[in-house]
mmCIF file of C-alpha atoms in Angstrom:
data_model
loop_
_atom_site.group_PDB
_atom_site.id
_atom_site.type_symbol
_atom_site.label_atom_id
_atom_site.label_comp_id
_atom_site.label_asym_id
_atom_site.label_seq_id
_atom_site.Cartn_x
_atom_site.Cartn_y
_atom_site.Cartn_z
ATOM 1 C CA MET D 16 -167.717 16.656 82.171
ATOM 2 C CA THR D 17 -166.051 15.068 84.340
ATOM 3 C CA PRO D 18 -163.361 17.039 86.091
ATOM 4 C CA PRO D 19 -159.480 16.390 86.001
ATOM 5 C CA VAL D 20 -159.130 15.215 88.871
ATOM 6 C CA ASP D 21 -161.651 12.346 88.856
ATOM 7 C CA TRP D 22 -159.174 11.995 85.210
ATOM 8 C CA LEU D 23 -155.648 12.151 86.967
ATOM 9 C CA THR D 24 -156.497 9.624 89.647
ATOM 10 C CA ARG D 25 -157.825 7.582 86.291
ATOM 11 C CA LEU D 26 -154.838 7.979 85.417
ATOM 12 C CA VAL D 27 -151.900 7.836 88.137
ATOM 13 C CA ALA D 28 -152.956 4.558 89.069
ATOM 14 C CA PHE D 29 -152.293 3.606 85.669
ATOM 15 C CA ASP D 30 -147.880 2.213 86.992
ATOM 16 C CA THR D 31 -147.329 3.503 82.917
ATOM 17 C CA THR D 32 -143.670 3.192 84.718
ATOM 18 C CA SER D 33 -141.319 3.073 81.325
ATOM 19 C CA HIS D 34 -140.358 -0.177 82.252
ATOM 20 C CA ARG D 35 -143.439 -0.871 81.906
ATOM 21 C CA SER D 36 -146.606 -1.346 79.445
ATOM 22 C CA ASN D 37 -148.979 1.776 78.677
ATOM 23 C CA LEU D 38 -151.699 -0.412 76.815
ATOM 24 C CA ASP D 39 -154.176 -0.037 79.710
ATOM 25 C CA LEU D 40 -153.702 3.405 79.639
ATOM 26 C CA ILE D 41 -154.326 3.255 75.609
ATOM 27 C CA ASP D 42 -157.287 0.971 75.559
ATOM 28 C CA CYS D 43 -158.950 3.247 78.414
ATOM 29 C CA VAL D 44 -158.424 6.635 76.429
ATOM 30 C CA ALA D 45 -158.891 4.679 73.336
ATOM 31 C CA ASP D 46 -162.528 3.614 74.960
ATOM 32 C CA GLU D 47 -163.792 6.636 75.909
ATOM 33 C CA LEU D 48 -161.958 8.201 72.409
ATOM 34 C CA ARG D 49 -165.001 6.028 70.804
ATOM 35 C CA ARG D 50 -167.308 6.963 73.565
ATOM 36 C CA HIS D 51 -167.075 10.099 71.731
ATOM 37 C CA GLY D 52 -167.387 9.103 68.237
ATOM 38 C CA VAL D 53 -163.709 9.129 67.840
ATOM 39 C CA GLU D 54 -161.368 6.168 66.002
ATOM 40 C CA PRO D 55 -157.758 6.681 67.306
ATOM 41 C CA VAL D 56 -155.054 5.600 65.580
ATOM 42 C CA LEU D 57 -152.531 3.099 67.194
ATOM 43 C CA PHE D 58 -149.022 2.468 66.632
ATOM 44 C CA PRO D 59 -147.792 -0.492 69.265
ATOM 45 C CA HIS D 60 -144.553 -1.723 69.773
ATOM 46 C CA GLU D 61 -143.236 -4.507 70.665
ATOM 47 C CA GLN D 62 -140.243 -4.357 73.031
ATOM 48 C CA ALA D 63 -137.259 -6.760 73.529
ATOM 49 C CA ASN D 64 -138.684 -8.201 76.239
ATOM 50 C CA ASP D 65 -141.737 -7.906 74.959
ATOM 51 C CA VAL D 66 -143.231 -4.790 77.030
ATOM 52 C CA ARG D 67 -145.976 -4.488 74.644
ATOM 53 C CA LYS D 68 -147.231 -0.246 73.769
ATOM 54 C CA ALA D 69 -148.508 1.876 72.292
ATOM 55 C CA ASN D 70 -148.287 5.653 70.922
ATOM 56 C CA LEU D 71 -151.940 6.851 70.028
ATOM 57 C CA PHE D 72 -153.359 9.356 67.818
ATOM 58 C CA ALA D 73 -156.779 10.446 67.136
ATOM 59 C CA THR D 74 -158.389 13.291 65.441
ATOM 60 C CA PHE D 75 -161.780 15.826 66.193
ATOM 61 C CA PRO D 76 -162.742 16.702 62.572
ATOM 62 C CA ALA D 77 -163.099 20.314 60.815
ATOM 63 C CA ARG D 78 -166.714 21.068 59.684
ATOM 64 C CA ASP D 79 -165.846 20.381 56.323
ATOM 65 C CA GLY D 80 -165.508 16.677 57.675
ATOM 66 C CA ARG D 81 -161.515 18.053 57.599
ATOM 67 C CA THR D 82 -158.511 15.730 58.871
ATOM 68 C CA THR D 83 -155.300 17.790 58.091
ATOM 69 C CA GLY D 84 -153.535 20.458 59.146
ATOM 70 C CA GLY D 85 -154.572 22.022 62.554
ATOM 71 C CA VAL D 86 -153.547 21.505 65.872
ATOM 72 C CA VAL D 87 -152.449 18.544 67.975
ATOM 73 C CA LEU D 88 -152.543 18.260 71.466
ATOM 74 C CA SER D 89 -149.482 16.451 72.601
ATOM 75 C CA GLY D 90 -148.088 14.307 75.617
ATOM 76 C CA HIS D 91 -146.121 11.935 76.867
ATOM 77 C CA THR D 92 -147.982 8.501 78.962
ATOM 78 C CA ASP D 93 -145.083 6.826 81.003
ATOM 79 C CA VAL D 94 -143.063 7.947 83.768
ATOM 80 C CA VAL D 95 -139.870 7.993 86.200
ATOM 81 C CA PRO D 96 -139.581 4.917 89.124
ATOM 82 C CA VAL D 97 -140.119 6.216 92.409
ATOM 83 C CA GLU D 98 -138.623 3.368 93.629
ATOM 84 C CA GLY D 99 -135.910 4.429 96.115
ATOM 85 C CA GLN D 100 -137.332 7.788 96.746
ATOM 86 C CA ASP D 101 -139.658 8.679 100.460
ATOM 87 C CA TRP D 102 -143.027 9.147 99.822
ATOM 88 C CA ASP D 103 -145.680 10.040 102.564
ATOM 89 C CA SER D 104 -147.954 8.697 100.805
ATOM 90 C CA ASP D 105 -148.990 5.878 97.743
ATOM 91 C CA PRO D 106 -147.538 7.567 94.700
ATOM 92 C CA PHE D 107 -150.456 5.071 91.982
ATOM 93 C CA THR D 108 -152.993 7.439 94.402
ATOM 94 C CA VAL D 109 -153.403 11.094 94.500
ATOM 95 C CA THR D 110 -153.544 12.874 97.410
ATOM 96 C CA GLU D 111 -155.351 16.059 97.966
ATOM 97 C CA SER D 112 -153.651 18.803 100.035
ATOM 98 C CA ALA D 113 -153.823 22.638 101.067
ATOM 99 C CA GLY D 114 -154.395 22.424 97.322
ATOM 100 C CA ARG D 115 -151.906 20.697 95.346
ATOM 101 C CA LEU D 116 -152.890 16.933 94.280
ATOM 102 C CA TYR D 117 -150.056 14.587 94.814
ATOM 103 C CA GLY D 118 -149.320 11.334 92.862
ATOM 104 C CA ARG D 119 -146.241 10.048 89.836
ATOM 105 C CA GLY D 120 -147.102 11.728 87.502
ATOM 106 C CA THR D 121 -148.915 14.738 88.392
ATOM 107 C CA ALA D 122 -146.723 17.082 87.431
ATOM 108 C CA ASP D 123 -144.744 15.337 84.449
ATOM 109 C CA MET D 124 -147.470 15.324 82.571
ATOM 110 C CA LYS D 125 -150.486 13.050 83.716
ATOM 111 C CA GLY D 126 -152.027 16.730 84.879
ATOM 112 C CA PHE D 127 -152.237 17.629 81.375
ATOM 113 C CA LEU D 128 -153.811 14.231 80.177
ATOM 114 C CA ALA D 129 -156.375 14.397 82.641
ATOM 115 C CA VAL D 130 -157.582 17.859 81.803
ATOM 116 C CA ILE D 131 -157.729 16.685 78.459
ATOM 117 C CA MET D 132 -159.924 13.849 78.865
ATOM 118 C CA SER D 133 -162.326 16.285 81.389
ATOM 119 C CA ARG D 134 -162.441 18.426 77.404
ATOM 120 C CA LEU D 135 -163.111 15.492 74.867
ATOM 121 C CA GLU D 136 -167.084 15.440 75.898
ATOM 122 C CA ALA D 137 -166.333 20.090 74.561
ATOM 123 C CA ILE D 138 -164.321 19.266 72.153
ATOM 124 C CA ALA D 139 -165.882 16.618 70.198
ATOM 125 C CA ALA D 140 -169.532 18.647 70.097
ATOM 126 C CA ALA D 141 -167.450 21.843 68.740
ATOM 127 C CA ASP D 142 -167.922 22.905 65.510
ATOM 128 C CA LEU D 143 -164.407 23.321 65.019
ATOM 129 C CA ALA D 144 -163.359 25.654 61.753
ATOM 130 C CA ASP D 145 -159.800 23.699 62.341
ATOM 131 C CA PRO D 146 -159.038 19.797 63.483
ATOM 132 C CA LEU D 147 -157.533 18.966 66.473
ATOM 133 C CA HIS D 148 -155.644 16.272 67.659
ATOM 134 C CA LEU D 149 -154.829 13.695 69.800
ATOM 135 C CA ALA D 150 -150.590 12.797 70.253
ATOM 136 C CA PHE D 151 -150.190 10.181 73.349
ATOM 137 C CA SER D 152 -146.225 8.898 72.974
ATOM 138 C CA TYR D 153 -144.476 6.206 75.234
ATOM 139 C CA ASP D 154 -141.311 5.346 76.191
ATOM 140 C CA GLU D 155 -140.189 10.178 76.345
ATOM 141 C CA GLU D 156 -138.816 9.277 79.955
ATOM 142 C CA VAL D 157 -135.956 6.794 78.377
ATOM 143 C CA GLY D 158 -134.826 8.974 75.248
ATOM 144 C CA LEU D 159 -137.876 10.690 73.292
ATOM 145 C CA LEU D 160 -138.632 7.431 71.145
ATOM 146 C CA GLY D 161 -142.231 6.763 70.911
ATOM 147 C CA ALA D 162 -142.731 10.114 69.453
ATOM 148 C CA GLN D 163 -140.324 10.070 66.957
ATOM 149 C CA ARG D 164 -142.077 6.262 66.064
ATOM 150 C CA MET D 165 -145.292 8.297 65.696
ATOM 151 C CA ILE D 166 -144.257 10.382 63.370
ATOM 152 C CA ASP D 167 -142.726 8.804 61.276
ATOM 153 C CA GLY D 168 -145.351 6.962 61.002
ATOM 154 C CA PHE D 169 -147.653 9.988 59.379
ATOM 155 C CA GLY D 170 -147.212 9.494 56.179
ATOM 156 C CA GLU D 171 -148.914 5.821 56.516
ATOM 157 C CA HIS D 172 -151.865 6.751 57.742
ATOM 158 C CA GLY D 173 -152.055 10.153 56.165
ATOM 159 C CA ILE D 174 -151.984 12.509 59.083
ATOM 160 C CA THR D 175 -150.832 16.150 58.819
ATOM 161 C CA ALA D 176 -150.968 19.454 60.786
ATOM 162 C CA ASP D 177 -149.701 22.393 61.248
ATOM 163 C CA SER D 178 -148.933 23.256 64.734
ATOM 164 C CA CYS D 179 -148.504 20.869 67.933
ATOM 165 C CA ILE D 180 -149.028 21.928 72.091
ATOM 166 C CA VAL D 181 -146.807 20.117 74.306
ATOM 167 C CA GLY D 182 -148.277 20.293 78.246
ATOM 168 C CA GLU D 183 -144.795 18.922 79.748
ATOM 169 C CA PRO D 184 -144.967 21.215 82.749
ATOM 170 C CA THR D 185 -144.308 25.621 82.123
ATOM 171 C CA GLY D 186 -146.492 26.758 84.923
ATOM 172 C CA MET D 187 -148.670 27.443 81.392
ATOM 173 C CA ARG D 188 -146.015 29.860 80.124
ATOM 174 C CA VAL D 189 -145.504 29.325 77.124
ATOM 175 C CA VAL D 190 -142.018 28.037 76.121
ATOM 176 C CA ARG D 191 -140.866 28.114 72.365
ATOM 177 C CA GLY D 192 -136.739 27.446 73.254
ATOM 178 C CA HIS D 193 -135.817 23.965 75.014
ATOM 179 C CA LYS D 194 -131.955 22.212 74.652
ATOM 180 C CA SER D 195 -131.218 18.848 72.382
ATOM 181 C CA ILE D 196 -130.102 15.680 74.941
ATOM 182 C CA ASN D 197 -127.627 14.007 73.335
ATOM 183 C CA LEU D 198 -126.430 10.657 75.742
ATOM 184 C CA PHE D 199 -124.019 8.073 74.979
ATOM 185 C CA SER D 200 -122.332 5.057 76.022
ATOM 186 C CA VAL D 201 -119.312 3.686 75.541
ATOM 187 C CA ARG D 202 -117.556 0.551 76.284
ATOM 188 C CA PHE D 203 -113.823 -0.333 76.306
ATOM 189 C CA ARG D 204 -112.081 -2.562 75.907
ATOM 190 C CA GLY D 205 -108.392 -3.699 77.390
ATOM 191 C CA VAL D 206 -106.666 -6.812 78.476
ATOM 192 C CA ALA D 207 -107.184 -8.421 81.441
ATOM 193 C CA ALA D 208 -103.142 -9.554 83.297
ATOM 194 C CA HIS D 209 -101.944 -10.369 86.639
ATOM 195 C CA SER D 210 -101.434 -6.453 88.295
ATOM 196 C CA SER D 211 -97.349 -7.219 88.249
ATOM 197 C CA LEU D 212 -97.526 -8.036 84.412
ATOM 198 C CA THR D 213 -99.304 -4.378 83.610
ATOM 199 C CA PRO D 214 -97.279 -4.849 80.225
ATOM 200 C CA GLN D 215 -98.817 -7.671 79.004
ATOM 201 C CA GLY D 216 -102.919 -6.202 79.123
ATOM 202 C CA VAL D 217 -104.214 -3.460 77.845
ATOM 203 C CA ASN D 218 -105.684 -0.964 81.080
ATOM 204 C CA ALA D 219 -109.566 -0.082 79.538
ATOM 205 C CA ILE D 220 -109.072 2.716 82.861
ATOM 206 C CA HIS D 221 -107.330 3.396 81.363
ATOM 207 C CA TYR D 222 -108.156 4.682 78.651
ATOM 208 C CA ALA D 223 -111.907 5.385 80.008
ATOM 209 C CA GLY D 224 -110.070 8.292 82.296
ATOM 210 C CA ARG D 225 -108.273 9.720 79.334
ATOM 211 C CA PHE D 226 -111.378 9.939 77.371
ATOM 212 C CA ILE D 227 -113.317 11.462 80.407
ATOM 213 C CA ASP D 228 -110.092 14.579 79.980
ATOM 214 C CA PHE D 229 -110.450 15.378 77.534
ATOM 215 C CA TYR D 230 -114.857 14.888 77.627
ATOM 216 C CA ARG D 231 -114.174 17.331 80.705
ATOM 217 C CA ARG D 232 -111.964 20.453 78.558
ATOM 218 C CA LEU D 233 -114.851 19.914 76.075
ATOM 219 C CA ALA D 234 -117.073 20.847 78.497
ATOM 220 C CA GLU D 235 -115.162 23.805 78.981
ATOM 221 C CA GLN D 236 -114.758 25.356 75.893
ATOM 222 C CA TRP D 237 -118.593 25.191 75.706
ATOM 223 C CA ARG D 238 -119.145 26.496 78.585
ATOM 224 C CA SER D 239 -116.111 29.810 78.281
ATOM 225 C CA ASP D 240 -116.298 30.360 73.839
ATOM 226 C CA GLY D 241 -120.281 29.964 73.838
ATOM 227 C CA PRO D 242 -122.609 30.064 71.970
ATOM 228 C CA PHE D 243 -124.126 31.423 74.935
ATOM 229 C CA ASP D 244 -128.363 32.610 74.935
ATOM 230 C CA GLU D 245 -129.206 33.835 78.442
ATOM 231 C CA ALA D 246 -132.934 32.970 77.324
ATOM 232 C CA TYR D 247 -131.983 29.448 79.316
ATOM 233 C CA PRO D 248 -130.669 29.356 82.662
ATOM 234 C CA VAL D 249 -127.516 27.561 81.577
ATOM 235 C CA ALA D 250 -127.022 29.941 78.738
ATOM 236 C CA PHE D 251 -124.519 28.171 76.794
ATOM 237 C CA THR D 252 -123.821 23.974 76.468
ATOM 238 C CA THR D 253 -123.409 21.156 78.627
ATOM 239 C CA GLY D 254 -121.509 18.355 79.083
ATOM 240 C CA GLY D 255 -120.033 15.264 81.065
ATOM 241 C CA VAL D 256 -119.279 12.020 81.915
ATOM 242 C CA ASN D 257 -122.155 11.038 84.797
ATOM 243 C CA LEU D 258 -121.977 7.125 85.898
ATOM 244 C CA VAL D 259 -118.547 5.107 84.694
ATOM 245 C CA SER D 260 -118.232 1.466 86.112
ATOM 246 C CA GLY D 261 -114.758 -0.349 85.408
ATOM 247 C CA GLY D 262 -112.209 -3.251 87.292
ATOM 248 C CA ILE D 263 -113.297 -6.042 89.732
ATOM 249 C CA ALA D 264 -110.429 -6.197 91.832
ATOM 250 C CA GLY D 265 -106.796 -3.847 93.009
ATOM 251 C CA ASN D 266 -104.197 -6.107 91.754
ATOM 252 C CA THR D 267 -106.693 -6.453 88.042
ATOM 253 C CA VAL D 268 -105.504 -5.477 85.330
ATOM 254 C CA PRO D 269 -108.944 -4.580 83.866
ATOM 255 C CA ASP D 270 -109.875 -5.167 80.784
ATOM 256 C CA ALA D 271 -113.691 -3.027 80.796
ATOM 257 C CA CYS D 272 -114.989 0.372 81.456
ATOM 258 C CA GLU D 273 -118.143 1.203 80.911
ATOM 259 C CA LEU D 274 -118.951 4.848 80.552
ATOM 260 C CA GLU D 275 -122.316 7.514 80.495
ATOM 261 C CA PHE D 276 -121.544 11.056 79.091
ATOM 262 C CA GLU D 277 -124.319 13.651 77.985
ATOM 263 C CA PHE D 278 -124.419 16.663 76.732
ATOM 264 C CA ARG D 279 -127.800 19.094 75.860
ATOM 265 C CA ALA D 280 -126.560 21.351 73.451
ATOM 266 C CA LEU D 281 -128.765 24.896 72.939
ATOM 267 C CA GLY D 282 -131.845 24.246 70.247
ATOM 268 C CA THR D 283 -130.059 26.509 67.847
ATOM 269 C CA VAL D 284 -126.632 24.145 68.121
ATOM 270 C CA ASP D 285 -126.153 21.849 65.589
ATOM 271 C CA THR D 286 -125.305 19.245 66.925
ATOM 272 C CA ALA D 287 -123.804 16.855 64.649
ATOM 273 C CA PRO D 288 -120.384 18.756 64.258
ATOM 274 C CA VAL D 289 -119.799 17.741 68.345
ATOM 275 C CA VAL D 290 -120.590 13.991 67.608
ATOM 276 C CA GLU D 291 -117.880 14.114 65.480
ATOM 277 C CA ARG D 292 -115.563 15.415 67.607
ATOM 278 C CA ILE D 293 -116.012 13.052 69.404
ATOM 279 C CA ARG D 294 -115.871 10.360 67.602
ATOM 280 C CA ALA D 295 -113.088 11.552 65.596
ATOM 281 C CA PHE D 296 -111.145 11.698 68.955
ATOM 282 C CA LEU D 297 -111.792 8.155 69.560
ATOM 283 C CA PHE D 298 -111.895 6.462 66.980
ATOM 284 C CA GLU D 299 -108.574 8.553 65.354
ATOM 285 C CA GLU D 300 -106.983 9.471 67.982
ATOM 286 C CA LEU D 301 -107.343 6.471 70.908
ATOM 287 C CA GLU D 302 -108.481 3.088 69.348
ATOM 288 C CA PRO D 303 -105.368 3.291 66.961
ATOM 289 C CA GLN D 304 -102.960 3.608 70.840
ATOM 290 C CA MET D 305 -105.217 0.597 72.317
ATOM 291 C CA GLN D 306 -105.082 -1.314 69.305
ATOM 292 C CA ALA D 307 -100.995 -0.793 69.073
ATOM 293 C CA GLU D 308 -100.622 -2.880 72.063
ATOM 294 C CA HIS D 309 -102.694 -5.524 71.423
ATOM 295 C CA GLU D 310 -105.378 -6.008 68.281
ATOM 296 C CA SER D 311 -107.893 -6.965 70.257
ATOM 297 C CA ALA D 312 -108.733 -4.049 71.994
ATOM 298 C CA GLY D 313 -110.982 -1.251 71.473
ATOM 299 C CA PHE D 314 -114.141 0.326 72.666
ATOM 300 C CA ASP D 315 -118.029 -0.011 71.305
ATOM 301 C CA LEU D 316 -120.021 3.450 71.365
ATOM 302 C CA VAL D 317 -124.244 3.319 71.454
ATOM 303 C CA VAL D 318 -126.168 6.283 71.140
ATOM 304 C CA LYS D 319 -129.070 6.433 74.175
ATOM 305 C CA ALA D 320 -130.874 8.748 73.353
ATOM 306 C CA GLN D 321 -131.000 11.525 71.119
ATOM 307 C CA GLY D 322 -134.128 14.220 70.618
ATOM 308 C CA PRO D 323 -133.504 17.112 68.940
ATOM 309 C CA GLY D 324 -133.744 21.108 70.852
ATOM 310 C CA LEU D 325 -136.702 23.793 69.712
ATOM 311 C CA GLU D 326 -135.615 26.977 68.799
ATOM 312 C CA THR D 327 -139.334 28.687 67.313
ATOM 313 C CA ASP D 328 -139.860 31.233 66.268
ATOM 314 C CA PRO D 329 -141.333 34.117 68.391
ATOM 315 C CA ASP D 330 -143.638 35.951 66.236
ATOM 316 C CA ALA D 331 -144.706 32.533 65.757
ATOM 317 C CA ALA D 332 -148.397 30.854 65.157
ATOM 318 C CA ILE D 333 -148.764 29.117 67.354
ATOM 319 C CA ALA D 334 -146.885 30.937 69.774
ATOM 320 C CA ALA D 335 -149.922 33.859 69.869
ATOM 321 C CA LEU D 336 -152.960 31.229 69.279
ATOM 322 C CA ALA D 337 -151.296 29.721 73.248
ATOM 323 C CA GLU D 338 -150.859 33.305 74.534
ATOM 324 C CA ALA D 339 -154.509 34.691 72.863
ATOM 325 C CA CYS D 340 -155.887 31.298 74.514
ATOM 326 C CA GLY D 341 -154.316 32.155 78.511
ATOM 327 C CA GLY D 342 -151.040 31.352 77.865
ATOM 328 C CA HIS D 343 -148.109 33.118 79.723
ATOM 329 C CA ARG D 344 -145.661 35.194 76.891
ATOM 330 C CA THR D 345 -141.664 34.681 78.116
ATOM 331 C CA ASP D 346 -138.980 35.490 76.440
ATOM 332 C CA GLY D 347 -136.921 32.113 78.335
ATOM 333 C CA LYS D 348 -136.363 28.844 76.835
ATOM 334 C CA VAL D 349 -135.588 25.315 79.117
ATOM 335 C CA THR D 350 -132.840 23.540 79.791
ATOM 336 C CA TYR D 351 -134.657 19.986 79.921
ATOM 337 C CA GLY D 352 -136.070 18.602 76.332
ATOM 338 C CA THR D 353 -138.984 17.289 75.179
ATOM 339 C CA GLU D 354 -141.284 15.985 72.268
ATOM 340 C CA ALA D 355 -141.265 19.410 70.935
ATOM 341 C CA GLY D 356 -137.959 19.359 69.176
ATOM 342 C CA ILE D 357 -139.497 16.216 67.387
ATOM 343 C CA PHE D 358 -142.580 17.580 66.466
ATOM 344 C CA HIS D 359 -140.845 21.038 66.158
ATOM 345 C CA ASN D 360 -137.916 18.945 62.856
ATOM 346 C CA ALA D 361 -141.444 17.056 61.596
ATOM 347 C CA GLY D 362 -142.124 20.816 59.996
ATOM 348 C CA ILE D 363 -145.117 21.253 63.042
ATOM 349 C CA GLU D 364 -144.301 24.025 64.304
ATOM 350 C CA THR D 365 -144.031 24.216 68.277
ATOM 351 C CA VAL D 366 -143.928 25.187 71.484
ATOM 352 C CA VAL D 367 -144.703 23.975 75.068
ATOM 353 C CA CYS D 368 -147.141 24.939 77.243
ATOM 354 C CA GLY D 369 -148.260 23.349 80.339
ATOM 355 C CA PRO D 370 -149.664 22.654 84.249
ATOM 356 C CA GLY D 371 -146.988 22.378 86.698
ATOM 357 C CA GLU D 372 -143.641 22.590 87.623
ATOM 358 C CA ILE D 373 -140.639 21.084 86.575
ATOM 359 C CA ALA D 374 -138.959 22.150 89.516
ATOM 360 C CA VAL D 375 -140.732 18.628 91.391
ATOM 361 C CA ALA D 376 -140.933 16.797 89.128
ATOM 362 C CA HIS D 377 -139.013 12.858 88.749
ATOM 363 C CA ALA D 378 -139.415 13.739 93.279
ATOM 364 C CA ALA D 379 -140.335 12.150 96.152
ATOM 365 C CA ASN D 380 -144.240 13.913 96.502
ATOM 366 C CA GLU D 381 -144.107 14.882 93.093
ATOM 367 C CA TYR D 382 -147.432 17.438 92.897
ATOM 368 C CA VAL D 383 -149.551 19.412 90.562
ATOM 369 C CA GLU D 384 -151.561 22.309 91.858
ATOM 370 C CA LEU D 385 -155.746 22.294 91.746
ATOM 371 C CA GLU D 386 -155.355 25.809 89.825
ATOM 372 C CA GLN D 387 -152.853 25.207 87.727
ATOM 373 C CA LEU D 388 -155.789 22.598 86.127
ATOM 374 C CA GLU D 389 -157.752 25.165 86.554
ATOM 375 C CA ALA D 390 -155.991 27.472 84.180
ATOM 376 C CA CYS D 391 -154.762 24.656 81.567
ATOM 377 C CA GLY D 392 -158.689 23.978 81.533
ATOM 378 C CA ALA D 393 -159.708 27.860 81.238
ATOM 379 C CA PHE D 394 -156.758 27.393 78.390
ATOM 380 C CA LEU D 395 -158.465 24.390 76.030
ATOM 381 C CA ASP D 396 -162.238 26.326 76.818
ATOM 382 C CA ALA D 397 -160.366 29.346 75.031
ATOM 383 C CA LEU D 398 -158.844 26.512 71.631
ATOM 384 C CA ILE D 399 -161.302 25.085 71.429
ATOM 385 C CA VAL D 400 -163.243 28.041 71.311
ATOM 386 C CA LYS D 401 -160.212 29.358 68.232
ATOM 387 C CA LEU D 402 -160.474 26.532 66.263
ATOM 388 C CA GLY D 403 -163.931 27.029 65.739
ATOM 389 C CA GLN D 404 -163.112 30.634 64.561
ATOM 390 C CA GLY D 405 -161.100 29.178 61.938
ATOM 391 C CA ARG D 406 -158.136 30.571 63.898
ATOM 392 C CA ALA D 407 -155.605 27.772 63.977
#
């Protein structure tokens, strides 16, 4: 067995920052799978900027040859940028110190992938009563894009699964709930004019400001009125306008203002009515007023990312299985989003459980503790045994 640390060193060395290709890493994983007798399914994708990427799905069949049902181990291959961060070492070279392994993606989430890769020989040799699948995605960090595209292609390839474990860093706690991710941009189109002739222009920043005030009041309503779920560290749906850009000079009526806003809803919250309320304010209140000033004024609303929340039943079989394999039971839920909600919405019962802590993800000097990799290794060893016993 190749130790997880060796695999982590190999995987971190691939710079899979989201704006780059992940194909070198995917090719490395695919070659290793083929060495163990498994031909992976690749879901290629070429983006507008000619960056080529791929999702990978692989199945270790049950002893009777069955490839349907069973458990998916899921993780994303992309990482966030390191530019502008003050690292003490090369972020793409794993550095060990005081029981910690430093490097970009060590926690989020190449540590989990490395442990999986270290167990391929054991999985291939196992007498599985239920199939074990691997799902490695791209572009999780920029909107959960890859996993959805992969799942959308399952039908074409006859892929099905009963349950899924997403290995985001939870300290090996079995997490059954997380919030949804909803990110949008709005570009307000006004009409430029000299600031001494304001009636001849339409001030895009003023209308953006009205939206910002509306959105602030909406977020305050969530905070005061709920709904609430005390299992989360922040017990209500949150939202904010987090990026604004507009105007060219202090003496010019601005003809453009762009902003980004997001909300993170409890896993039990239906996000469609929330989006409809936002659209109603934009289209039914602001847009008519803008066009009353000038027919060319208006705005463009773009959905940049939407990922569903997760709300898995406490009595779900996958939660019991993960706990039986050594995952720590918790009733706590997390505020960050993962691909788990996408699998769950596809009818695949899902929990989140992986090595490392989210608190160090995305930061300079990101790390995973060696003992966390060891705990994850023991978890996968137990899972292999359980799947041999037909307990998926």
